[in-house]
XYZ file of N, CA and C in Angstrom:
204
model
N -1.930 -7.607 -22.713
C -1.910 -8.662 -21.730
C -0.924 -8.348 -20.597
N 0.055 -7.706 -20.822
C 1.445 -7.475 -20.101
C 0.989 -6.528 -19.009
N 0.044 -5.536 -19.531
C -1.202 -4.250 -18.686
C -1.858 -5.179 -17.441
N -2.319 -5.962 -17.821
C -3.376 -7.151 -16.792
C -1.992 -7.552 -15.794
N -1.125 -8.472 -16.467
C -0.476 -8.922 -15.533
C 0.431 -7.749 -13.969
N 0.810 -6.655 -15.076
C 1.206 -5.542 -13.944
C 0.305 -4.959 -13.023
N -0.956 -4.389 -13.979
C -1.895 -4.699 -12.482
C -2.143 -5.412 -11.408
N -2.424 -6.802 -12.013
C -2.762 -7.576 -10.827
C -1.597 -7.599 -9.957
N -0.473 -7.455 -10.332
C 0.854 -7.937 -9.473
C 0.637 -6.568 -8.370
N 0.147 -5.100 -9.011
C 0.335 -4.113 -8.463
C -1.014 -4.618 -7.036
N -1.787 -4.551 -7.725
C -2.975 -4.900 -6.696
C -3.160 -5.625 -5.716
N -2.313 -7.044 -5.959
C -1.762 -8.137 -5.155
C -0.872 -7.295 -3.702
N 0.237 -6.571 -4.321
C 1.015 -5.795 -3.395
C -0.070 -4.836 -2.516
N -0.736 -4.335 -3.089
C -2.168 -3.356 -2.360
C -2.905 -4.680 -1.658
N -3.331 -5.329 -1.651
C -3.902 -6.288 -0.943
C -3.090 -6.240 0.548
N -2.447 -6.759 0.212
C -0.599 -7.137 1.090
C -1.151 -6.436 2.260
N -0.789 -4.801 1.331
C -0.338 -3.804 2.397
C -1.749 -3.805 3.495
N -3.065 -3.854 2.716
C -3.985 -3.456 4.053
C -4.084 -4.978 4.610
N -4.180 -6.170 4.253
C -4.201 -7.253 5.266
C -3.157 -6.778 6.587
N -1.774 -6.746 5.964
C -0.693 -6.120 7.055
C -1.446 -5.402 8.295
N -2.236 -3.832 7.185
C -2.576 -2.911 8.250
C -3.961 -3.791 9.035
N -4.186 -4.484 8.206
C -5.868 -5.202 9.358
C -5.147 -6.035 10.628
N -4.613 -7.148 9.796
C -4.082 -8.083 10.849
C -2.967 -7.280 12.678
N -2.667 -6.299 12.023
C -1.814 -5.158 13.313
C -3.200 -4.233 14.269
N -4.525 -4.239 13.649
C -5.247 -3.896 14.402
C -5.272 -2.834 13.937
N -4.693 -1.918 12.816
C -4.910 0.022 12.794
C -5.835 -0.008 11.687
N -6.611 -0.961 11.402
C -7.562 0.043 10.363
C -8.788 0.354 11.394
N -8.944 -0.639 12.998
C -9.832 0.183 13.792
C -9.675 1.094 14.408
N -10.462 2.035 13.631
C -10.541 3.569 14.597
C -11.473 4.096 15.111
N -12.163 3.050 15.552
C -13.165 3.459 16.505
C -12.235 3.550 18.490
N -11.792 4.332 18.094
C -10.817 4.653 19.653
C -11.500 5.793 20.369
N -11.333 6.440 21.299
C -11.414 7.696 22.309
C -10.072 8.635 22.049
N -8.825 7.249 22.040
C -7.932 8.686 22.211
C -7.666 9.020 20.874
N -7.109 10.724 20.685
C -7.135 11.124 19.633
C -6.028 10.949 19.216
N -4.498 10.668 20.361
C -3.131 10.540 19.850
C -3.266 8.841 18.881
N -3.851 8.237 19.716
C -3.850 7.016 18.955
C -4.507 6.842 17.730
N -5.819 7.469 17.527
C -6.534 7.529 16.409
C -4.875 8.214 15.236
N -4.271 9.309 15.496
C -3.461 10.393 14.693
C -2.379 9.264 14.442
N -2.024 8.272 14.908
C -0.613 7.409 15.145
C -0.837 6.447 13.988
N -2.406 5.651 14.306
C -3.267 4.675 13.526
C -3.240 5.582 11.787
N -3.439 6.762 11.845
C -3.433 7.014 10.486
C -2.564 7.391 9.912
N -1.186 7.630 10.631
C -0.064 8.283 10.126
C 0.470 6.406 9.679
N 0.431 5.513 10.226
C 0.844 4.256 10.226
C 0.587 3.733 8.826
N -1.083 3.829 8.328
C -1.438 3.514 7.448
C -0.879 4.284 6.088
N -0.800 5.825 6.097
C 0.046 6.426 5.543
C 1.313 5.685 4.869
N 2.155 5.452 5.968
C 3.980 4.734 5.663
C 3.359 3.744 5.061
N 2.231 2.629 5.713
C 2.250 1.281 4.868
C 1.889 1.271 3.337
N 0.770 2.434 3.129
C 0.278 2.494 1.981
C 1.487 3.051 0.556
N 1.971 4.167 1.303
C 3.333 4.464 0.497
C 4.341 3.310 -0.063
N 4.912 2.983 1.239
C 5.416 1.408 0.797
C 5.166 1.067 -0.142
N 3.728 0.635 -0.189
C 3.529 -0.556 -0.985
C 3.469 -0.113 -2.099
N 3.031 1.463 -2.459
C 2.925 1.963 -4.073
C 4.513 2.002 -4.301
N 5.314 2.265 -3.236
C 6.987 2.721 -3.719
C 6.975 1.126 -4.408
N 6.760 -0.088 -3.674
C 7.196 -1.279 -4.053
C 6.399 -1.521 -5.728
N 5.425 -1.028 -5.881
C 4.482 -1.615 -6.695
C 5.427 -1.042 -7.964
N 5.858 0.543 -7.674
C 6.177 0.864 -8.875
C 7.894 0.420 -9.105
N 8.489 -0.159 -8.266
C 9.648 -0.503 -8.383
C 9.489 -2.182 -8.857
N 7.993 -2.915 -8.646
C 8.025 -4.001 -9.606
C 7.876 -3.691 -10.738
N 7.394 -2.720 -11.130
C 6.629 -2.719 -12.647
C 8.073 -1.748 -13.535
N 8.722 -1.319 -12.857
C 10.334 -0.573 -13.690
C 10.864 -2.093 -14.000
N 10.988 -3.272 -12.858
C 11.578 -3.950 -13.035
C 11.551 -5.217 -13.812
N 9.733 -5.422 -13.912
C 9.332 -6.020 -15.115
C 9.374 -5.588 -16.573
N 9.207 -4.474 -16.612
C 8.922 -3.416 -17.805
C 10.356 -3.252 -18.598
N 11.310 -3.162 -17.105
C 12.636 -2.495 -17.608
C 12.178 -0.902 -18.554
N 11.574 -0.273 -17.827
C 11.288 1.301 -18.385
C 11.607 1.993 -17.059
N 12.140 3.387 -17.685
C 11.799 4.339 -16.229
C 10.525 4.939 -15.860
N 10.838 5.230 -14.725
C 9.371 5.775 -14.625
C 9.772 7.539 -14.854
N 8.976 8.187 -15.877
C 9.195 9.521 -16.011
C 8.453 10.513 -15.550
């Protein structure tokens, strides 16, 4: 049961992160320029990281385990 709940909490945080990236406008990449298209995906990159750095720093902190 403890499996379900860390997921969803993890998934919840994944939600997060792409509403973030929708609501800022970079998941459209239907652009011309190519610096902006390269900016738009490096962006999504940092946000997506984030949110796994955060996801797995909830689940050490629920768990109280390291991550090995």
């Amino acid at each position: 049961m403890k499996t379900i709940i860390y997921f969803s909490l993890y998934l919840a945080l994944f939600i997060i992160g792409f509403a973030l990236l929708n609501n800022a406008n970079v998941l459209d990449l239907n652009t011309h320029s190519r610096s902006e298209l390269i900016s738009k995906f490096i962006v999504m990159i940092i946000v997506l990281i984030a949110t796994t750095r955060w996801g797995i720093k909830a689940y050490t902190l629920l768990t109280g385990k390291d991550k090995d």
